[in-house]
PDB file of C-alpha atoms in Angstrom:
ATOM      1  CA  SER A  10       0.000   0.000   0.000  1.00  0.00           C
ATOM      2  CA  PRO A  11       1.320   3.500  -0.822  1.00  0.00           C
ATOM      3  CA  MET A  12       0.250   4.734   2.619  1.00  0.00           C
ATOM      4  CA  ILE A  13       2.479   2.179   4.328  1.00  0.00           C
ATOM      5  CA  ILE A  14       5.406   3.580   2.361  1.00  0.00           C
ATOM      6  CA  VAL A  15       4.385   7.127   3.330  1.00  0.00           C
ATOM      7  CA  ALA A  16       4.056   6.113   6.999  1.00  0.00           C
ATOM      8  CA  ALA A  17       7.472   4.434   6.954  1.00  0.00           C
ATOM      9  CA  GLY A  18       8.944   7.529   5.328  1.00  0.00           C
ATOM     10  CA  ASN A  19       7.473   9.725   8.049  1.00  0.00           C
ATOM     11  CA  ILE A  20       9.065   7.568  10.734  1.00  0.00           C
ATOM     12  CA  PHE A  21      12.431   7.852   8.990  1.00  0.00           C
ATOM     13  CA  LEU A  22      12.090  11.638   8.658  1.00  0.00           C
ATOM     14  CA  LEU A  23      11.160  11.932  12.343  1.00  0.00           C
ATOM     15  CA  ILE A  24      14.233   9.900  13.301  1.00  0.00           C
ATOM     16  CA  LEU A  25      16.418  12.121  11.133  1.00  0.00           C
ATOM     17  CA  LEU A  26      14.938  15.358  12.483  1.00  0.00           C
ATOM     18  CA  VAL A  27      15.266  14.443  16.165  1.00  0.00           C
ATOM     19  CA  LEU A  28      18.695  12.894  15.570  1.00  0.00           C
ATOM     20  CA  ILE A  29      20.056  16.141  14.137  1.00  0.00           C
ATOM     21  CA  ILE A  30      18.454  18.339  16.797  1.00  0.00           C
ATOM     22  CA  ARG A  31      18.964  16.199  19.904  1.00  0.00           C
ATOM     23  CA  GLY A  32      20.695  12.849  19.499  1.00  0.00           C
ATOM     24  CA  PRO A  33      20.327   9.092  18.896  1.00  0.00           C
ATOM     25  CA  LEU A  34      18.577   8.297  22.198  1.00  0.00           C
ATOM     26  CA  GLU A  35      15.817  10.870  21.704  1.00  0.00           C
ATOM     27  CA  ALA A  36      15.470   9.913  18.036  1.00  0.00           C
ATOM     28  CA  SER A  37      15.095   6.232  18.918  1.00  0.00           C
ATOM     29  CA  LEU A  38      12.485   6.902  21.610  1.00  0.00           C
ATOM     30  CA  ALA A  39      10.480   9.326  19.452  1.00  0.00           C
ATOM     31  CA  SER A  40      10.392   6.972  16.464  1.00  0.00           C
ATOM     32  CA  LEU A  41       9.518   3.997  18.668  1.00  0.00           C
ATOM     33  CA  VAL A  42       6.490   5.784  20.088  1.00  0.00           C
ATOM     34  CA  TYR A  43       5.373   7.153  16.722  1.00  0.00           C
ATOM     35  CA  ALA A  44       5.759   3.745  15.045  1.00  0.00           C
ATOM     36  CA  THR A  45       3.963   1.629  17.661  1.00  0.00           C
ATOM     37  CA  VAL A  46       1.190   3.600  19.375  1.00  0.00           C
ATOM     38  CA  PRO A  47      -2.101   2.336  17.820  1.00  0.00           C
ATOM     39  CA  THR A  48      -3.545   5.848  17.473  1.00  0.00           C
ATOM     40  CA  PHE A  49      -0.615   6.994  15.362  1.00  0.00           C
ATOM     41  CA  VAL A  50      -0.326   3.737  13.412  1.00  0.00           C
ATOM     42  CA  LEU A  51      -4.009   3.610  12.447  1.00  0.00           C
ATOM     43  CA  GLY A  52      -4.034   7.260  11.461  1.00  0.00           C
ATOM     44  CA  SER A  53      -0.936   6.943   9.286  1.00  0.00           C
ATOM     45  CA  ARG A  54      -2.589   4.197   7.219  1.00  0.00           C
ATOM     46  CA  LEU A  55      -5.482   6.386   6.023  1.00  0.00           C
ATOM     47  CA  PRO A  56      -5.172   7.668   2.421  1.00  0.00           C
ATOM     48  CA  ILE A  57      -5.815  11.329   3.228  1.00  0.00           C
ATOM     49  CA  SER A  58      -3.951  14.533   2.497  1.00  0.00           C
ATOM     50  CA  GLU A  59      -2.970  15.164   6.143  1.00  0.00           C
ATOM     51  CA  ASN A  60      -0.560  12.237   6.016  1.00  0.00           C
ATOM     52  CA  MET A  61       1.186  13.715   2.985  1.00  0.00           C
ATOM     53  CA  ILE A  62       1.188  17.110   4.690  1.00  0.00           C
ATOM     54  CA  THR A  63       2.951  15.418   7.619  1.00  0.00           C
ATOM     55  CA  THR A  64       5.570  14.142   5.180  1.00  0.00           C
ATOM     56  CA  THR A  65       6.197  17.567   3.663  1.00  0.00           C
ATOM     57  CA  MET A  66       6.286  19.088   7.155  1.00  0.00           C
ATOM     58  CA  LEU A  67       8.948  16.705   8.454  1.00  0.00           C
ATOM     59  CA  PHE A  68      10.959  16.875   5.240  1.00  0.00           C
ATOM     60  CA  SER A  69      10.866  20.686   5.266  1.00  0.00           C
ATOM     61  CA  LEU A  70      12.039  20.798   8.887  1.00  0.00           C
ATOM     62  CA  VAL A  71      14.883  18.367   8.159  1.00  0.00           C
ATOM     63  CA  LEU A  72      15.973  20.614   5.290  1.00  0.00           C
ATOM     64  CA  PHE A  73      15.641  23.659   7.554  1.00  0.00           C
ATOM     65  CA  VAL A  74      17.871  22.158  10.229  1.00  0.00           C
ATOM     66  CA  ALA A  75      20.368  20.989   7.594  1.00  0.00           C
ATOM     67  CA  TYR A  76      20.436  24.488   6.078  1.00  0.00           C
ATOM     68  CA  LEU A  77      21.170  26.135   9.416  1.00  0.00           C
ATOM     69  CA  LYS A  78      24.097  23.781   9.949  1.00  0.00           C
ATOM     70  CA  LYS A  79      25.419  24.120   6.388  1.00  0.00           C
ATOM     71  CA  PRO A  80      23.839  26.963   4.354  1.00  0.00           C
ATOM     72  CA  LYS A  81      23.536  25.707   0.799  1.00  0.00           C
ATOM     73  CA  THR A  82      21.360  27.391  -1.804  1.00  0.00           C
ATOM     74  CA  TRP A  83      19.961  24.104  -3.090  1.00  0.00           C
ATOM     75  CA  LEU A  84      18.769  23.188   0.405  1.00  0.00           C
ATOM     76  CA  LEU A  85      16.916  26.493   0.702  1.00  0.00           C
ATOM     77  CA  ILE A  86      15.298  26.146  -2.727  1.00  0.00           C
ATOM     78  CA  LEU A  87      14.264  22.532  -2.113  1.00  0.00           C
ATOM     79  CA  MET A  88      12.875  23.488   1.297  1.00  0.00           C
ATOM     80  CA  ALA A  89      10.855  26.336  -0.204  1.00  0.00           C
ATOM     81  CA  ILE A  90       9.403  24.083  -2.921  1.00  0.00           C
ATOM     82  CA  VAL A  91       8.556  21.188  -0.604  1.00  0.00           C
ATOM     83  CA  GLY A  92       7.070  23.423   2.079  1.00  0.00           C
ATOM     84  CA  SER A  93       5.001  25.510  -0.335  1.00  0.00           C
ATOM     85  CA  SER A  94       3.714  22.446  -2.192  1.00  0.00           C
ATOM     86  CA  SER A  95       1.819  21.363   0.934  1.00  0.00           C
ATOM     87  CA  PHE A  96      -0.691  24.133   0.245  1.00  0.00           C
ATOM     88  CA  LEU A  97      -1.686  22.388  -2.989  1.00  0.00           C
ATOM     89  CA  MET A  98      -2.434  19.165  -1.114  1.00  0.00           C
ATOM     90  CA  LYS A  99      -4.824  20.925   1.243  1.00  0.00           C
ATOM     91  CA  GLN A 100      -5.152  24.569   2.145  1.00  0.00           C
ATOM     92  CA  THR A 101      -4.362  23.883   5.805  1.00  0.00           C
ATOM     93  CA  GLY A 102      -0.875  22.976   4.573  1.00  0.00           C
ATOM     94  CA  ILE A 103      -0.162  26.705   4.522  1.00  0.00           C
ATOM     95  CA  PHE A 104       1.078  26.317   8.099  1.00  0.00           C
ATOM     96  CA  ILE A 105       4.327  24.783   6.789  1.00  0.00           C
ATOM     97  CA  PRO A 106       5.634  27.781   4.804  1.00  0.00           C
ATOM     98  CA  ILE A 107       4.379  30.073   7.582  1.00  0.00           C
ATOM     99  CA  SER A 108       6.302  28.001  10.148  1.00  0.00           C
ATOM    100  CA  LEU A 109       9.454  28.101   8.024  1.00  0.00           C
ATOM    101  CA  ILE A 110       9.208  31.877   7.667  1.00  0.00           C
ATOM    102  CA  CYS A 111       8.722  32.283  11.431  1.00  0.00           C
ATOM    103  CA  LEU A 112      11.665  29.986  12.138  1.00  0.00           C
ATOM    104  CA  PHE A 113      13.947  31.927   9.823  1.00  0.00           C
ATOM    105  CA  LEU A 114      12.827  35.179  11.417  1.00  0.00           C
ATOM    106  CA  GLY A 115      13.563  33.626  14.802  1.00  0.00           C
ATOM    107  CA  PHE A 116      17.149  33.112  13.651  1.00  0.00           C
ATOM    108  CA  LYS A 117      17.222  36.616  12.103  1.00  0.00           C
ATOM    109  CA  LYS A 118      17.552  35.285   8.567  1.00  0.00           C
ATOM    110  CA  ILE A 119      15.369  37.719   6.646  1.00  0.00           C
ATOM    111  CA  ARG A 120      16.608  36.782   3.178  1.00  0.00           C
ATOM    112  CA  GLU A 121      15.781  33.107   3.620  1.00  0.00           C
ATOM    113  CA  GLY A 122      12.332  33.970   4.956  1.00  0.00           C
ATOM    114  CA  ALA A 123      11.752  36.129   1.889  1.00  0.00           C
ATOM    115  CA  VAL A 124      12.693  33.196  -0.356  1.00  0.00           C
ATOM    116  CA  ILE A 125      10.108  30.979   1.348  1.00  0.00           C
ATOM    117  CA  PHE A 126       7.466  33.704   1.062  1.00  0.00           C
ATOM    118  CA  SER A 127       8.219  34.333  -2.622  1.00  0.00           C
ATOM    119  CA  THR A 128       8.083  30.627  -3.462  1.00  0.00           C
ATOM    120  CA  PHE A 129       4.776  30.222  -1.672  1.00  0.00           C
ATOM    121  CA  ALA A 130       3.421  33.266  -3.546  1.00  0.00           C
ATOM    122  CA  VAL A 131       4.232  31.508  -6.839  1.00  0.00           C
ATOM    123  CA  PHE A 132       2.401  28.362  -5.686  1.00  0.00           C
ATOM    124  CA  PHE A 133      -0.543  30.448  -4.503  1.00  0.00           C
ATOM    125  CA  VAL A 134      -0.831  32.224  -7.858  1.00  0.00           C
ATOM    126  CA  GLY A 135      -0.611  28.846  -9.574  1.00  0.00           C
ATOM    127  CA  TRP A 136      -3.481  27.621  -7.396  1.00  0.00           C
ATOM    128  CA  LEU A 137      -5.605  30.600  -8.489  1.00  0.00           C
ATOM    129  CA  VAL A 138      -4.706  30.004 -12.136  1.00  0.00           C
ATOM    130  CA  TYR A 139      -5.762  26.379 -11.723  1.00  0.00           C
ATOM    131  CA  GLY A 140      -9.170  27.501 -10.424  1.00  0.00           C
ATOM    132  CA  TYR A 141      -9.569  30.065 -13.185  1.00  0.00           C
ATOM    133  CA  TYR A 142      -8.640  27.544 -15.882  1.00  0.00           C
ATOM    134  CA  TYR A 143     -11.223  24.925 -14.895  1.00  0.00           C
ATOM    135  CA  ASN A 144     -14.162  26.934 -13.535  1.00  0.00           C
ATOM    136  CA  TRP A 145     -13.657  30.138 -11.579  1.00  0.00           C
ATOM    137  CA  ASP A 146     -17.250  30.402 -10.327  1.00  0.00           C
ATOM    138  CA  ILE A 147     -17.265  26.899  -8.855  1.00  0.00           C
ATOM    139  CA  PHE A 148     -13.754  27.457  -7.498  1.00  0.00           C
ATOM    140  CA  VAL A 149     -14.841  30.594  -5.626  1.00  0.00           C
ATOM    141  CA  LYS A 150     -18.033  28.964  -4.349  1.00  0.00           C
ATOM    142  CA  MET A 151     -16.087  26.003  -2.971  1.00  0.00           C
ATOM    143  CA  ILE A 152     -13.663  28.312  -1.182  1.00  0.00           C
ATOM    144  CA  SER A 153     -16.563  30.336   0.191  1.00  0.00           C
ATOM    145  CA  ALA A 154     -18.345  27.214   1.429  1.00  0.00           C
ATOM    146  CA  GLN A 155     -15.237  25.839   3.102  1.00  0.00           C
ATOM    147  CA  SER A 156     -14.380  29.206   4.650  1.00  0.00           C
ATOM    148  CA  GLY A 157     -17.832  29.829   6.084  1.00  0.00           C
ATOM    149  CA  ARG A 158     -17.500  27.514   9.025  1.00  0.00           C
ATOM    150  CA  GLU A 159     -18.140  28.751  12.530  1.00  0.00           C
ATOM    151  CA  LEU A 160     -15.421  29.246  15.080  1.00  0.00           C
ATOM    152  CA  PHE A 161     -15.574  27.005  18.126  1.00  0.00           C
ATOM    153  CA  MET A 162     -12.773  28.430  20.235  1.00  0.00           C
ATOM    154  CA  PRO A 163     -11.862  27.451  22.832  1.00  0.00           C
ATOM    155  CA  GLY A 164     -13.876  24.275  22.326  1.00  0.00           C
ATOM    156  CA  GLN A 165     -11.583  22.982  19.586  1.00  0.00           C
ATOM    157  CA  ILE A 166      -8.457  23.253  21.707  1.00  0.00           C
ATOM    158  CA  ILE A 167     -10.194  21.692  24.717  1.00  0.00           C
ATOM    159  CA  ASN A 168     -11.362  18.927  22.402  1.00  0.00           C
ATOM    160  CA  LEU A 169      -7.733  18.022  21.671  1.00  0.00           C
ATOM    161  CA  PHE A 170      -7.512  16.705  25.235  1.00  0.00           C
ATOM    162  CA  GLN A 171     -11.091  15.669  25.872  1.00  0.00           C
ATOM    163  CA  VAL A 172     -11.723  13.045  23.204  1.00  0.00           C
ATOM    164  CA  PHE A 173      -9.764  10.923  20.784  1.00  0.00           C
ATOM    165  CA  ARG A 174     -10.715  10.613  17.136  1.00  0.00           C
ATOM    166  CA  ILE A 175      -9.206   8.996  14.068  1.00  0.00           C
ATOM    167  CA  GLY A 176     -12.163   9.753  11.844  1.00  0.00           C
ATOM    168  CA  GLU A 177     -15.368  11.471  12.937  1.00  0.00           C
ATOM    169  CA  SER A 178     -16.435   9.162  15.773  1.00  0.00           C
ATOM    170  CA  ALA A 179     -15.351   9.889  19.321  1.00  0.00           C
ATOM    171  CA  MET A 180     -13.435   7.083  21.032  1.00  0.00           C
ATOM    172  CA  SER A 181     -12.050   6.530  24.511  1.00  0.00           C
ATOM    173  CA  ALA A 182      -9.306   8.842  25.739  1.00  0.00           C
ATOM    174  CA  ASP A 183      -5.800   8.025  24.524  1.00  0.00           C
ATOM    175  CA  GLY A 184      -3.163   8.444  27.220  1.00  0.00           C
ATOM    176  CA  TRP A 185      -0.353   8.816  24.695  1.00  0.00           C
ATOM    177  CA  ILE A 186      -1.998  11.888  23.163  1.00  0.00           C
ATOM    178  CA  ILE A 187      -2.810  13.440  26.537  1.00  0.00           C
ATOM    179  CA  TRP A 188       0.704  12.853  27.859  1.00  0.00           C
ATOM    180  CA  GLY A 189       2.118  14.076  24.553  1.00  0.00           C
ATOM    181  CA  TRP A 190       0.336  17.415  24.892  1.00  0.00           C
ATOM    182  CA  ILE A 191       1.527  17.750  28.488  1.00  0.00           C
ATOM    183  CA  CYS A 192       5.102  17.158  27.317  1.00  0.00           C
ATOM    184  CA  VAL A 193       4.769  19.686  24.488  1.00  0.00           C
ATOM    185  CA  LEU A 194       3.562  22.297  26.982  1.00  0.00           C
ATOM    186  CA  ILE A 195       6.365  21.596  29.449  1.00  0.00           C
ATOM    187  CA  TYR A 196       8.995  21.473  26.717  1.00  0.00           C
ATOM    188  CA  SER A 197       7.965  24.868  25.385  1.00  0.00           C
ATOM    189  CA  PHE A 198       8.677  26.531  28.749  1.00  0.00           C
ATOM    190  CA  ILE A 199      12.054  24.928  29.431  1.00  0.00           C
ATOM    191  CA  ARG A 200      14.962  27.374  29.316  1.00  0.00           C
ATOM    192  CA  TRP A 201      17.613  26.016  26.968  1.00  0.00           C
ATOM    193  CA  LYS A 202      21.155  27.216  26.453  1.00  0.00           C
ATOM    194  CA  ASP A 203      21.810  29.336  23.365  1.00  0.00           C
ATOM    195  CA  GLU A 204      23.433  26.443  21.500  1.00  0.00           C
ATOM    196  CA  LYS A 205      20.190  24.496  21.901  1.00  0.00           C
ATOM    197  CA  LEU A 206      18.024  27.276  20.483  1.00  0.00           C
ATOM    198  CA  LEU A 207      17.286  25.228  17.365  1.00  0.00           C
ATOM    199  CA  GLY A 208      15.563  22.475  19.323  1.00  0.00           C
ATOM    200  CA  LYS A 209      13.817  25.081  21.453  1.00  0.00           C
ATOM    201  CA  LEU A 210      12.170  26.841  18.500  1.00  0.00           C
ATOM    202  CA  VAL A 211      11.303  24.096  16.011  1.00  0.00           C
ATOM    203  CA  LEU A 212       8.634  22.361  18.074  1.00  0.00           C
ATOM    204  CA  PRO A 213       6.688  25.289  19.616  1.00  0.00           C
ATOM    205  CA  ILE A 214       6.723  27.420  16.456  1.00  0.00           C
ATOM    206  CA  THR A 215       5.547  24.604  14.187  1.00  0.00           C
ATOM    207  CA  VAL A 216       2.933  23.296  16.615  1.00  0.00           C
ATOM    208  CA  GLY A 217       1.815  26.821  17.518  1.00  0.00           C
ATOM    209  CA  THR A 218       1.333  27.801  13.877  1.00  0.00           C
ATOM    210  CA  TYR A 219      -0.782  24.749  13.187  1.00  0.00           C
ATOM    211  CA  LEU A 220      -2.782  25.285  16.390  1.00  0.00           C
ATOM    212  CA  VAL A 221      -3.772  28.738  15.158  1.00  0.00           C
ATOM    213  CA  LEU A 222      -5.043  27.245  11.888  1.00  0.00           C
ATOM    214  CA  PHE A 223      -6.641  24.331  13.731  1.00  0.00           C
ATOM    215  CA  SER A 224      -8.610  26.788  15.830  1.00  0.00           C
ATOM    216  CA  ILE A 225     -10.211  28.430  12.786  1.00  0.00           C
ATOM    217  CA  MET A 226     -10.852  25.509  10.452  1.00  0.00           C
ATOM    218  CA  SER A 227     -13.631  23.849  12.429  1.00  0.00           C
ATOM    219  CA  GLY A 228     -11.828  20.532  12.436  1.00  0.00           C
ATOM    220  CA  HIS A 229     -12.679  19.461  15.954  1.00  0.00           C
ATOM    221  CA  ASN A 230     -14.879  16.606  14.705  1.00  0.00           C
ATOM    222  CA  LYS A 231     -12.406  15.415  12.088  1.00  0.00           C
ATOM    223  CA  GLY A 232      -9.657  13.304  13.605  1.00  0.00           C
ATOM    224  CA  TRP A 233      -7.388  13.559  10.568  1.00  0.00           C
ATOM    225  CA  TYR A 234      -6.908  17.283  11.143  1.00  0.00           C
ATOM    226  CA  ARG A 235      -4.747  16.259  14.093  1.00  0.00           C
ATOM    227  CA  PHE A 236      -2.338  13.975  12.234  1.00  0.00           C
ATOM    228  CA  PRO A 237       0.351  16.656  11.674  1.00  0.00           C
ATOM    229  CA  PHE A 238       0.506  17.066  15.487  1.00  0.00           C
ATOM    230  CA  TYR A 239       1.325  13.420  16.142  1.00  0.00           C
ATOM    231  CA  PRO A 240       5.068  13.352  15.292  1.00  0.00           C
ATOM    232  CA  PHE A 241       5.617  16.169  17.800  1.00  0.00           C
ATOM    233  CA  LEU A 242       3.568  14.498  20.531  1.00  0.00           C
TER     234      LEU A 242
END
């Protein structure tokens, strides 16, 4: 199944990301949890766009970390293309280029952030051209229908802890997800030394960016909206 290959690739990318940022022990533990917890395993087998968005997210972050350690133009260009392409898979994928821009700004790299923004702008224009080419009226109506959902804050964020979903049906609470969110919260408030700033910023900025989008896309009843969170939990 293609989704098994995608899921295996996500595990490998998670190992690589944590290995570069932290070390082999943390990478081994993170990948072990992500590869064995039933919630994560079942979700990664579904043929939905969120799983591919997870792939582009992890790949983009690996390229980001690699670029900071060895600035190469090809790494920046590949990162910009991979990150921006997530928007074409599903509009919620916009959190990836936004996260990359915020991360570059966090490291005071304005030029690199501008490259990401410019690349995304090209993809965005291409998306509009696609809609205009096939049927602009239907394209606009679909966007309007999908954008007209009510806001449920703070219910959506509370719902992250209250119930567990893979699809649309509520299931019993999953301790791994609850403990994962507790760890994310604690981790974000730990004071790291300057040389560990990379690991300090990657998780909270990426998760925080997606949380903002999660809060406005009325996805509290759709379990797959949460899949991009799972590697970080």
